[in-house]
């Protein structure tokens, strides 16, 4: 019995270990995304991981800005922080942003030229997460060891990078609106989507009008608020301009595209006015401080999520920037442009830094605030005007360079010039 007992115990332990391994294997096999994450590369799942990393970097930059004083004693140990003051506030945000930018820029360089699945660069993009997490941690720590002069220079460069991000986002939005309108007007869906088109266009214009009325009520309480009156009134002019261009007989794009673009420019106008300094008399304050604090926190959380979603959706929309002749896609082609994806996230790192410091490295921001200050206001306003100009110019190009066609199966816009036709690929519906 004494000899059998150890053997029985060993058998039980072996059975237990085998059972545990079998349950783990079944768990991995039953969860497709977990299996692909642990044992292979999945480019579609990889984009969510990169988006999660970007969200964490946003939250880290915000924590350094708003709660950096709590870790002041730890910052004092870093030589270049000069007692902690050079690694907190706007300086801290820029340092975190620089680390995030370096990570995605390295990924951009290392995945450039990737066109086929199962290439080494494709496997690097979709896998090797342990190595990339270590690289991310090193790159986040590195900027805190750099002198303030380098961080200040990066802050100046980040202004340009954030502008590039806004431009890419604008083109992506116009591309999506154009795709949606042309898809609904195509022969395949014209009869089925006619009522939906009318309802969507009507709802868009109603929301635009209500938004403009509310902005007049909330942000022009006095006749002396001339700047806000100008911003809102000019938004009406832009909405009318886009509608007129869209309804031109040679364009005939309908009401849906100008309606959706109207929603976008009205939102930009609202964001611009909301970005005005809190001491501005033309912005009505909340009735109670507690209510105002909660509204500020909710607005901040929504803004951070919006930044991540905007960066994520724009990053996978590389096809709207491809000007090339018709080429058949193969099964082993990458599903989206990896270098463009990382480039958008790199510029997005600069963009979220500008939002958290109000586009001014010498500007102090209150807790739970984002994109506040006159610089932020004018950036939004210029972005609004640029959006209307780009949309109108796009429609004029459509009118001057006929024919302008969309083939539903291939989903591209074709511009015929004197040379060979140029086709601008529209992102698939699933990318949004």
Tab-separated table of C-alpha atoms in Angstrom:
chain	number	residue	atom	x	y	z
A	1	UNK	CA	0.000	0.000	0.000
A	2	UNK	CA	2.825	2.358	0.819
A	3	UNK	CA	4.311	1.834	-2.648
A	4	UNK	CA	0.952	2.224	-4.375
A	5	UNK	CA	0.110	5.456	-2.611
A	6	UNK	CA	2.872	7.587	-4.201
A	7	UNK	CA	2.081	6.123	-7.613
A	8	UNK	CA	-1.605	6.882	-7.153
A	9	UNK	CA	-0.760	10.425	-6.029
A	10	UNK	CA	1.486	10.946	-9.045
A	11	UNK	CA	-1.203	9.634	-11.370
A	12	UNK	CA	-3.764	12.008	-9.836
A	13	UNK	CA	-1.392	14.966	-10.200
A	14	UNK	CA	-0.677	14.008	-13.797
A	15	UNK	CA	-4.380	13.678	-14.516
A	16	UNK	CA	-5.046	17.044	-12.887
A	17	UNK	CA	-2.303	18.765	-14.898
A	18	UNK	CA	-3.502	17.125	-18.108
A	19	UNK	CA	-7.086	18.127	-17.354
A	20	UNK	CA	-6.004	21.703	-16.681
A	21	UNK	CA	-4.063	21.869	-19.938
A	22	UNK	CA	-7.004	20.418	-21.847
A	23	UNK	CA	-9.403	22.966	-20.331
A	24	UNK	CA	-6.972	25.775	-21.188
A	25	UNK	CA	-6.622	24.479	-24.750
A	26	UNK	CA	-10.402	24.284	-25.117
A	27	UNK	CA	-10.731	27.811	-23.769
A	28	UNK	CA	-8.220	29.073	-26.319
A	29	UNK	CA	-9.883	27.147	-29.146
A	30	UNK	CA	-13.364	28.254	-28.115
A	31	UNK	CA	-12.415	31.903	-28.147
A	32	UNK	CA	-11.303	32.699	-31.681
A	33	UNK	CA	-9.854	36.126	-30.907
A	34	UNK	CA	-7.914	34.795	-27.905
A	35	UNK	CA	-6.565	31.924	-29.973
A	36	UNK	CA	-5.425	34.258	-32.742
A	37	UNK	CA	-3.892	36.633	-30.212
A	38	UNK	CA	-1.883	33.916	-28.466
A	39	UNK	CA	-0.958	31.658	-31.378
A	40	UNK	CA	-1.044	33.750	-34.512
A	41	UNK	CA	-1.472	37.148	-36.098
A	42	UNK	CA	-4.818	38.766	-36.714
A	43	UNK	CA	-4.625	42.222	-38.326
A	44	UNK	CA	-8.245	42.978	-37.507
A	45	UNK	CA	-7.773	42.274	-33.826
A	46	UNK	CA	-4.425	44.079	-33.816
A	47	UNK	CA	-6.058	47.405	-34.638
A	48	UNK	CA	-8.149	47.177	-31.452
A	49	UNK	CA	-5.031	46.515	-29.399
A	50	UNK	CA	-3.350	49.574	-30.894
A	51	UNK	CA	-6.497	51.573	-30.161
A	52	UNK	CA	-6.429	50.376	-26.545
A	53	UNK	CA	-2.768	51.393	-26.231
A	54	UNK	CA	-3.652	54.821	-27.602
A	55	UNK	CA	-6.475	55.172	-25.059
A	56	UNK	CA	-4.127	54.260	-22.201
A	57	UNK	CA	-1.646	56.897	-23.407
A	58	UNK	CA	-4.429	59.506	-23.467
A	59	UNK	CA	-5.397	58.669	-19.900
A	60	UNK	CA	-1.760	58.675	-18.773
A	61	UNK	CA	-1.182	62.131	-20.259
A	62	UNK	CA	-4.336	63.412	-18.554
A	63	UNK	CA	-3.257	61.891	-15.207
A	64	UNK	CA	0.175	63.526	-15.455
A	65	UNK	CA	-1.468	66.872	-16.176
A	66	UNK	CA	-4.235	66.817	-13.550
A	67	UNK	CA	-2.752	64.654	-10.792
A	68	UNK	CA	0.963	65.067	-11.336
A	69	UNK	CA	1.401	66.757	-7.960
A	70	UNK	CA	0.606	63.449	-6.262
A	71	UNK	CA	3.682	61.856	-7.839
A	72	UNK	CA	5.886	64.915	-7.422
A	73	UNK	CA	8.238	63.144	-5.014
A	74	UNK	CA	8.946	60.437	-7.579
A	75	UNK	CA	9.544	63.008	-10.317
A	76	UNK	CA	12.202	64.733	-8.190
A	77	UNK	CA	14.463	61.732	-8.695
A	78	UNK	CA	14.664	62.415	-12.430
A	79	UNK	CA	17.479	64.832	-13.218
A	80	UNK	CA	15.817	66.561	-16.177
A	81	UNK	CA	12.577	67.180	-14.266
A	82	UNK	CA	14.192	69.925	-12.142
A	83	UNK	CA	12.388	69.069	-8.943
A	84	UNK	CA	9.345	67.758	-10.769
A	85	UNK	CA	8.097	71.013	-12.292
A	86	UNK	CA	9.396	70.191	-15.790
A	87	UNK	CA	7.581	66.832	-15.940
A	88	UNK	CA	4.124	67.964	-14.856
A	89	UNK	CA	1.346	69.951	-16.483
A	90	UNK	CA	1.895	70.809	-20.138
A	91	UNK	CA	5.484	69.528	-20.018
A	92	UNK	CA	4.311	66.169	-18.727
A	93	UNK	CA	1.628	65.896	-21.405
A	94	UNK	CA	4.177	66.597	-24.126
A	95	UNK	CA	6.580	64.006	-22.700
A	96	UNK	CA	3.895	61.294	-22.695
A	97	UNK	CA	2.788	62.382	-26.159
A	98	UNK	CA	6.364	62.166	-27.433
A	99	UNK	CA	6.683	58.596	-26.165
A	100	UNK	CA	3.399	57.645	-27.823
A	101	UNK	CA	4.442	59.363	-31.057
A	102	UNK	CA	7.789	57.545	-31.119
A	103	UNK	CA	6.071	54.183	-30.662
A	104	UNK	CA	3.655	54.640	-33.555
A	105	UNK	CA	6.246	56.323	-35.757
A	106	UNK	CA	8.591	53.356	-35.307
A	107	UNK	CA	5.686	51.084	-36.197
A	108	UNK	CA	5.034	53.267	-39.248
A	109	UNK	CA	8.623	52.923	-40.451
A	110	UNK	CA	8.826	49.200	-39.704
A	111	UNK	CA	5.596	48.350	-41.566
A	112	UNK	CA	6.111	50.617	-44.598
A	113	UNK	CA	5.614	48.729	-47.838
A	114	UNK	CA	3.655	45.846	-46.322
A	115	UNK	CA	1.259	44.524	-48.954
A	116	UNK	CA	0.833	40.791	-48.363
A	117	UNK	CA	-0.332	38.710	-45.441
A	118	UNK	CA	2.162	36.519	-43.595
A	119	UNK	CA	5.109	38.735	-44.495
A	120	UNK	CA	7.586	39.427	-41.716
A	121	UNK	CA	6.428	43.025	-41.478
A	122	UNK	CA	2.801	41.893	-41.384
A	123	UNK	CA	3.576	39.443	-38.587
A	124	UNK	CA	5.372	42.232	-36.723
A	125	UNK	CA	2.308	44.463	-37.057
A	126	UNK	CA	-0.141	41.800	-35.891
A	127	UNK	CA	1.966	39.997	-33.297
A	128	UNK	CA	5.033	40.233	-31.077
A	129	UNK	CA	2.973	41.965	-28.403
A	130	UNK	CA	5.356	41.225	-25.544
A	131	UNK	CA	8.214	42.926	-27.377
A	132	UNK	CA	6.019	45.869	-28.350
A	133	UNK	CA	4.758	46.373	-24.810
A	134	UNK	CA	8.352	46.485	-23.556
A	135	UNK	CA	9.219	48.929	-26.340
A	136	UNK	CA	6.210	51.055	-25.410
A	137	UNK	CA	7.260	51.246	-21.749
A	138	UNK	CA	10.817	52.221	-22.687
A	139	UNK	CA	9.620	54.906	-25.085
A	140	UNK	CA	7.247	56.356	-22.474
A	141	UNK	CA	10.058	56.613	-19.918
A	142	UNK	CA	12.635	57.981	-22.369
A	143	UNK	CA	11.093	61.487	-22.819
A	144	UNK	CA	11.234	62.043	-19.039
A	145	UNK	CA	15.018	61.760	-19.317
A	146	UNK	CA	15.292	64.371	-22.072
A	147	UNK	CA	16.072	68.062	-21.451
A	148	UNK	CA	13.194	70.589	-21.599
A	149	UNK	CA	14.562	72.149	-24.801
A	150	UNK	CA	13.850	68.976	-26.776
A	151	UNK	CA	10.347	68.737	-25.302
A	152	UNK	CA	9.672	72.366	-26.188
A	153	UNK	CA	10.811	71.723	-29.770
A	154	UNK	CA	8.525	68.688	-29.946
A	155	UNK	CA	5.657	70.870	-28.735
A	156	UNK	CA	6.189	73.190	-31.703
A	157	UNK	CA	6.332	70.270	-34.129
A	158	UNK	CA	3.180	68.807	-32.546
A	159	UNK	CA	1.194	71.852	-33.707
A	160	UNK	CA	1.921	70.877	-37.302
A	161	UNK	CA	1.333	67.166	-36.672
A	162	UNK	CA	-2.029	67.852	-35.049
A	163	UNK	CA	-3.008	69.943	-38.076
A	164	UNK	CA	-2.098	67.049	-40.366
A	165	UNK	CA	-4.289	64.764	-38.262
A	166	UNK	CA	-7.257	67.141	-38.557
A	167	UNK	CA	-6.803	67.306	-42.328
A	168	UNK	CA	-6.669	63.511	-42.644
A	169	UNK	CA	-9.755	63.207	-40.465
A	170	UNK	CA	-11.590	65.756	-42.611
A	171	UNK	CA	-10.845	63.888	-45.840
A	172	UNK	CA	-11.929	60.636	-44.196
A	173	UNK	CA	-15.256	62.118	-43.078
A	174	UNK	CA	-15.997	63.565	-46.529
A	175	UNK	CA	-15.053	60.229	-48.083
A	176	UNK	CA	-17.458	58.354	-45.828
A	177	UNK	CA	-20.335	60.778	-46.458
A	178	UNK	CA	-19.736	60.538	-50.218
A	179	UNK	CA	-19.654	56.750	-50.048
A	180	UNK	CA	-22.901	56.618	-48.082
A	181	UNK	CA	-24.706	58.970	-50.467
A	182	UNK	CA	-23.494	57.236	-53.639
A	183	UNK	CA	-24.266	53.824	-52.214
A	184	UNK	CA	-27.849	54.852	-51.450
A	185	UNK	CA	-28.245	56.404	-54.912
A	186	UNK	CA	-26.788	53.439	-56.788
A	187	UNK	CA	-29.082	51.344	-58.969
A	188	UNK	CA	-28.941	48.467	-56.527
A	189	UNK	CA	-30.259	50.443	-53.543
A	190	UNK	CA	-31.972	53.484	-55.114
A	191	UNK	CA	-35.563	52.266	-54.728
A	192	UNK	CA	-34.964	50.634	-51.362
A	193	UNK	CA	-33.195	53.625	-49.797
A	194	UNK	CA	-35.274	56.473	-51.209
A	195	UNK	CA	-37.393	56.928	-48.087
A	196	UNK	CA	-34.393	56.413	-45.828
A	197	UNK	CA	-32.504	59.089	-47.739
A	198	UNK	CA	-35.337	61.564	-47.282
A	199	UNK	CA	-35.634	60.810	-43.567
A	200	UNK	CA	-31.895	61.033	-42.940
A	201	UNK	CA	-31.522	64.263	-44.908
A	202	UNK	CA	-34.533	65.830	-43.180
A	203	UNK	CA	-33.298	64.784	-39.743
A	204	UNK	CA	-29.836	66.185	-40.505
A	205	UNK	CA	-31.190	69.587	-41.488
A	206	UNK	CA	-33.587	69.698	-38.526
A	207	UNK	CA	-30.734	68.957	-36.120
A	208	UNK	CA	-28.588	71.606	-37.816
A	209	UNK	CA	-31.309	74.233	-37.426
A	210	UNK	CA	-31.994	73.285	-33.804
A	211	UNK	CA	-28.277	73.367	-33.042
A	212	UNK	CA	-27.924	76.841	-34.529
A	213	UNK	CA	-30.950	78.132	-32.605
A	214	UNK	CA	-29.624	76.703	-29.326
A	215	UNK	CA	-26.209	78.242	-29.942
A	216	UNK	CA	-27.835	81.634	-30.444
A	217	UNK	CA	-29.729	81.170	-27.148
A	218	UNK	CA	-26.833	79.829	-25.076
A	219	UNK	CA	-23.845	81.675	-26.460
A	220	UNK	CA	-25.205	85.091	-27.476
A	221	UNK	CA	-27.051	86.245	-24.328
A	222	UNK	CA	-26.027	89.831	-25.058
A	223	UNK	CA	-25.812	91.867	-28.232
A	224	UNK	CA	-22.170	92.580	-27.411
A	225	UNK	CA	-21.211	88.935	-28.091
A	226	UNK	CA	-20.264	89.873	-31.638
A	227	UNK	CA	-17.665	87.157	-32.131
A	228	UNK	CA	-20.057	84.342	-31.238
A	229	UNK	CA	-22.763	85.917	-33.398
A	230	UNK	CA	-20.301	85.971	-36.283
A	231	UNK	CA	-19.274	82.336	-35.749
A	232	UNK	CA	-22.868	81.081	-35.694
A	233	UNK	CA	-24.085	83.262	-38.558
A	234	UNK	CA	-21.160	82.264	-40.740
A	235	UNK	CA	-22.004	78.615	-40.045
A	236	UNK	CA	-25.445	79.265	-41.550
A	237	UNK	CA	-23.769	80.768	-44.614
A	238	UNK	CA	-21.521	77.719	-44.984
A	239	UNK	CA	-24.502	75.378	-44.679
A	240	UNK	CA	-26.328	77.298	-47.407
A	241	UNK	CA	-23.211	77.286	-49.603
A	242	UNK	CA	-22.720	73.522	-49.325
A	243	UNK	CA	-26.398	72.912	-50.071
A	244	UNK	CA	-26.291	75.159	-53.151
A	245	UNK	CA	-23.194	73.434	-54.511
A	246	UNK	CA	-24.669	69.993	-53.892
A	247	UNK	CA	-27.939	70.866	-55.659
A	248	UNK	CA	-26.232	72.344	-58.721
A	249	UNK	CA	-27.706	70.702	-61.861
A	250	UNK	CA	-24.294	69.406	-62.960
A	251	UNK	CA	-23.540	68.001	-59.512
A	252	UNK	CA	-26.955	66.788	-58.362
A	253	UNK	CA	-25.670	65.175	-55.165
A	254	UNK	CA	-28.938	65.600	-53.286
A	255	UNK	CA	-29.566	66.754	-49.734
A	256	UNK	CA	-27.909	63.948	-47.790
A	257	UNK	CA	-24.246	64.926	-48.212
A	258	UNK	CA	-24.722	68.648	-47.427
A	259	UNK	CA	-26.984	67.672	-44.528
A	260	UNK	CA	-24.362	65.432	-42.966
A	261	UNK	CA	-21.609	67.952	-43.668
A	262	UNK	CA	-23.880	70.531	-42.045
A	263	UNK	CA	-23.983	68.394	-38.909
A	264	UNK	CA	-20.199	68.308	-38.921
A	265	UNK	CA	-19.697	72.070	-39.335
A	266	UNK	CA	-22.380	72.853	-36.728
A	267	UNK	CA	-20.620	70.492	-34.325
A	268	UNK	CA	-17.290	72.207	-35.033
A	269	UNK	CA	-18.848	75.618	-34.408
A	270	UNK	CA	-20.338	74.402	-31.123
A	271	UNK	CA	-16.989	72.878	-30.100
A	272	UNK	CA	-15.194	76.112	-30.965
A	273	UNK	CA	-17.473	78.254	-28.823
A	274	UNK	CA	-17.335	75.732	-25.986
A	275	UNK	CA	-13.536	76.017	-26.127
A	276	UNK	CA	-13.626	79.702	-25.254
A	277	UNK	CA	-12.060	80.515	-21.861
A	278	UNK	CA	-14.430	79.944	-18.892
A	279	UNK	CA	-14.268	83.592	-17.873
A	280	UNK	CA	-15.855	84.600	-21.180
A	281	UNK	CA	-19.135	86.372	-20.362
A	282	UNK	CA	-20.915	85.102	-23.475
A	283	UNK	CA	-20.944	81.498	-22.239
A	284	UNK	CA	-23.720	80.726	-19.806
A	285	UNK	CA	-22.589	78.853	-16.732
A	286	UNK	CA	-24.362	75.920	-15.126
A	287	UNK	CA	-26.967	76.632	-12.452
A	288	UNK	CA	-25.065	74.829	-9.705
A	289	UNK	CA	-21.400	74.117	-9.183
A	290	UNK	CA	-21.990	70.406	-8.586
A	291	UNK	CA	-23.999	70.079	-11.781
A	292	UNK	CA	-21.327	71.994	-13.641
A	293	UNK	CA	-18.581	69.717	-12.303
A	294	UNK	CA	-20.419	66.587	-13.373
A	295	UNK	CA	-21.104	68.069	-16.801
A	296	UNK	CA	-17.417	68.928	-17.155
A	297	UNK	CA	-16.343	65.391	-16.200
A	298	UNK	CA	-18.848	63.775	-18.575
A	299	UNK	CA	-17.782	66.099	-21.382
A	300	UNK	CA	-14.141	65.223	-20.740
A	301	UNK	CA	-14.770	61.463	-20.813
A	302	UNK	CA	-16.815	61.752	-24.007
A	303	UNK	CA	-14.089	63.897	-25.583
A	304	UNK	CA	-11.348	61.360	-24.780
A	305	UNK	CA	-13.421	58.497	-26.189
A	306	UNK	CA	-14.184	60.584	-29.278
A	307	UNK	CA	-10.463	61.208	-29.836
A	308	UNK	CA	-9.710	57.481	-29.728
A	309	UNK	CA	-12.640	56.566	-31.998
A	310	UNK	CA	-11.768	59.311	-34.491
A	311	UNK	CA	-8.136	58.205	-34.618
A	312	UNK	CA	-9.094	54.541	-34.893
A	313	UNK	CA	-11.676	55.009	-37.673
A	314	UNK	CA	-9.424	57.364	-39.628
A	315	UNK	CA	-6.431	55.053	-39.306
A	316	UNK	CA	-8.111	52.148	-41.112
A	317	UNK	CA	-9.365	54.421	-43.888
A	318	UNK	CA	-6.207	54.407	-45.988
A	319	UNK	CA	-7.976	53.647	-49.255
A	320	UNK	CA	-9.503	57.102	-49.519
A	321	UNK	CA	-5.948	58.434	-49.990
A	322	UNK	CA	-4.951	55.991	-52.728
A	323	UNK	CA	-4.830	57.559	-56.199
A	324	UNK	CA	-4.083	54.728	-58.568
A	325	UNK	CA	-5.412	52.778	-61.461
A	326	UNK	CA	-7.787	49.872	-61.069
A	327	UNK	CA	-6.057	46.859	-59.586
A	328	UNK	CA	-7.759	43.658	-58.558
A	329	UNK	CA	-7.443	42.830	-54.889
A	330	UNK	CA	-6.117	39.419	-53.974
A	331	UNK	CA	-6.927	37.230	-51.015
A	332	UNK	CA	-3.449	37.562	-49.540
A	333	UNK	CA	-3.476	41.380	-49.644
A	334	UNK	CA	-3.421	43.162	-46.304
A	335	UNK	CA	-6.932	44.306	-45.251
A	336	UNK	CA	-5.863	47.905	-44.613
A	337	UNK	CA	-2.765	50.054	-44.959
A	338	UNK	CA	-0.549	49.310	-41.964
A	339	UNK	CA	1.873	52.253	-42.366
A	340	UNK	CA	-0.978	54.716	-42.852
A	341	UNK	CA	-2.725	53.262	-39.798
A	342	UNK	CA	0.322	53.904	-37.605
A	343	UNK	CA	0.972	57.312	-39.178
A	344	UNK	CA	-2.528	58.450	-38.198
A	345	UNK	CA	-1.971	57.259	-34.631
A	346	UNK	CA	1.395	59.068	-34.557
A	347	UNK	CA	-0.229	62.353	-35.580
A	348	UNK	CA	-3.111	61.535	-33.232
A	349	UNK	CA	-0.597	61.451	-30.374
A	350	UNK	CA	0.320	65.032	-31.235
A	351	UNK	CA	-3.347	65.948	-31.532
A	352	UNK	CA	-4.364	64.714	-28.081
A	353	UNK	CA	-1.381	66.575	-26.606
A	354	UNK	CA	-2.604	69.813	-28.183
A	355	UNK	CA	-6.098	69.228	-26.817
A	356	UNK	CA	-4.849	68.605	-23.288
A	357	UNK	CA	-2.673	71.741	-23.249
A	358	UNK	CA	-5.073	73.957	-25.209
A	359	UNK	CA	-2.656	74.217	-28.177
A	360	UNK	CA	-0.326	76.275	-25.981
A	361	UNK	CA	2.532	74.731	-23.994
A	362	UNK	CA	2.562	77.779	-21.697
A	363	UNK	CA	-1.191	77.623	-21.046
A	364	UNK	CA	-2.403	76.188	-17.727
A	365	UNK	CA	-5.516	74.006	-17.899
A	366	UNK	CA	-7.994	73.268	-15.128
A	367	UNK	CA	-8.748	69.723	-14.046
A	368	UNK	CA	-11.156	67.719	-16.200
A	369	UNK	CA	-10.957	70.215	-19.040
A	370	UNK	CA	-9.901	69.580	-22.596
A	371	UNK	CA	-9.298	71.843	-25.576
A	372	UNK	CA	-10.021	75.124	-23.756
A	373	UNK	CA	-8.552	78.479	-24.769
A	374	UNK	CA	-8.703	81.012	-27.571
A	375	UNK	CA	-6.158	79.073	-29.613
A	376	UNK	CA	-8.380	75.990	-29.408
A	377	UNK	CA	-11.375	78.072	-30.450
A	378	UNK	CA	-9.697	79.391	-33.576
A	379	UNK	CA	-8.325	75.969	-34.509
A	380	UNK	CA	-11.884	74.628	-34.461
A	381	UNK	CA	-13.225	77.565	-36.457
A	382	UNK	CA	-10.529	77.276	-39.125
A	383	UNK	CA	-11.202	73.537	-39.281
A	384	UNK	CA	-14.899	74.283	-39.841
A	385	UNK	CA	-14.186	76.713	-42.668
A	386	UNK	CA	-11.702	74.299	-44.216
A	387	UNK	CA	-14.260	71.474	-44.071
A	388	UNK	CA	-16.819	73.528	-45.995
A	389	UNK	CA	-14.187	74.651	-48.517
A	390	UNK	CA	-12.870	71.125	-49.149
A	391	UNK	CA	-16.397	69.744	-49.538
A	392	UNK	CA	-17.440	72.486	-51.959
A	393	UNK	CA	-14.242	72.159	-53.976
A	394	UNK	CA	-14.698	68.386	-54.172
A	395	UNK	CA	-18.159	68.851	-55.639
A	396	UNK	CA	-16.858	71.431	-58.117
A	397	UNK	CA	-14.193	68.976	-59.270
A	398	UNK	CA	-16.946	66.449	-59.771
A	399	UNK	CA	-18.802	68.928	-61.969
A	400	UNK	CA	-15.791	69.986	-64.061
A	401	UNK	CA	-14.279	66.557	-64.651
A	402	UNK	CA	-17.097	64.382	-65.871
A	403	UNK	CA	-17.927	61.555	-65.786
A	404	UNK	CA	-18.054	61.001	-62.047
A	405	UNK	CA	-19.059	57.421	-61.405
A	406	UNK	CA	-19.231	54.916	-58.594
A	407	UNK	CA	-19.183	51.204	-59.292
A	408	UNK	CA	-20.885	49.539	-56.340
A	409	UNK	CA	-18.970	46.284	-56.555
A	410	UNK	CA	-15.586	47.956	-56.542
A	411	UNK	CA	-16.518	51.047	-54.537
A	412	UNK	CA	-14.369	53.736	-56.080
A	413	UNK	CA	-14.818	57.205	-57.507
A	414	UNK	CA	-13.468	57.686	-61.020
A	415	UNK	CA	-12.191	61.026	-62.312
A	416	UNK	CA	-11.485	61.176	-66.049
A	417	UNK	CA	-8.688	63.516	-67.029
A	418	UNK	CA	-6.790	63.842	-70.309
A	419	UNK	CA	-4.601	60.971	-69.228
A	420	UNK	CA	-5.695	57.647	-67.819
A	421	UNK	CA	-8.577	57.725	-65.339
A	422	UNK	CA	-7.737	58.134	-61.674
A	423	UNK	CA	-9.827	56.216	-59.189
A	424	UNK	CA	-10.148	57.231	-55.566
A	425	UNK	CA	-11.029	54.202	-53.481
A	426	UNK	CA	-13.813	54.577	-50.945
A	427	UNK	CA	-13.570	52.733	-47.599
A	428	UNK	CA	-15.801	49.767	-47.055
A	429	UNK	CA	-18.844	50.199	-44.883
A	430	UNK	CA	-17.476	47.893	-42.209
A	431	UNK	CA	-14.532	50.210	-41.621
A	432	UNK	CA	-16.777	52.693	-39.880
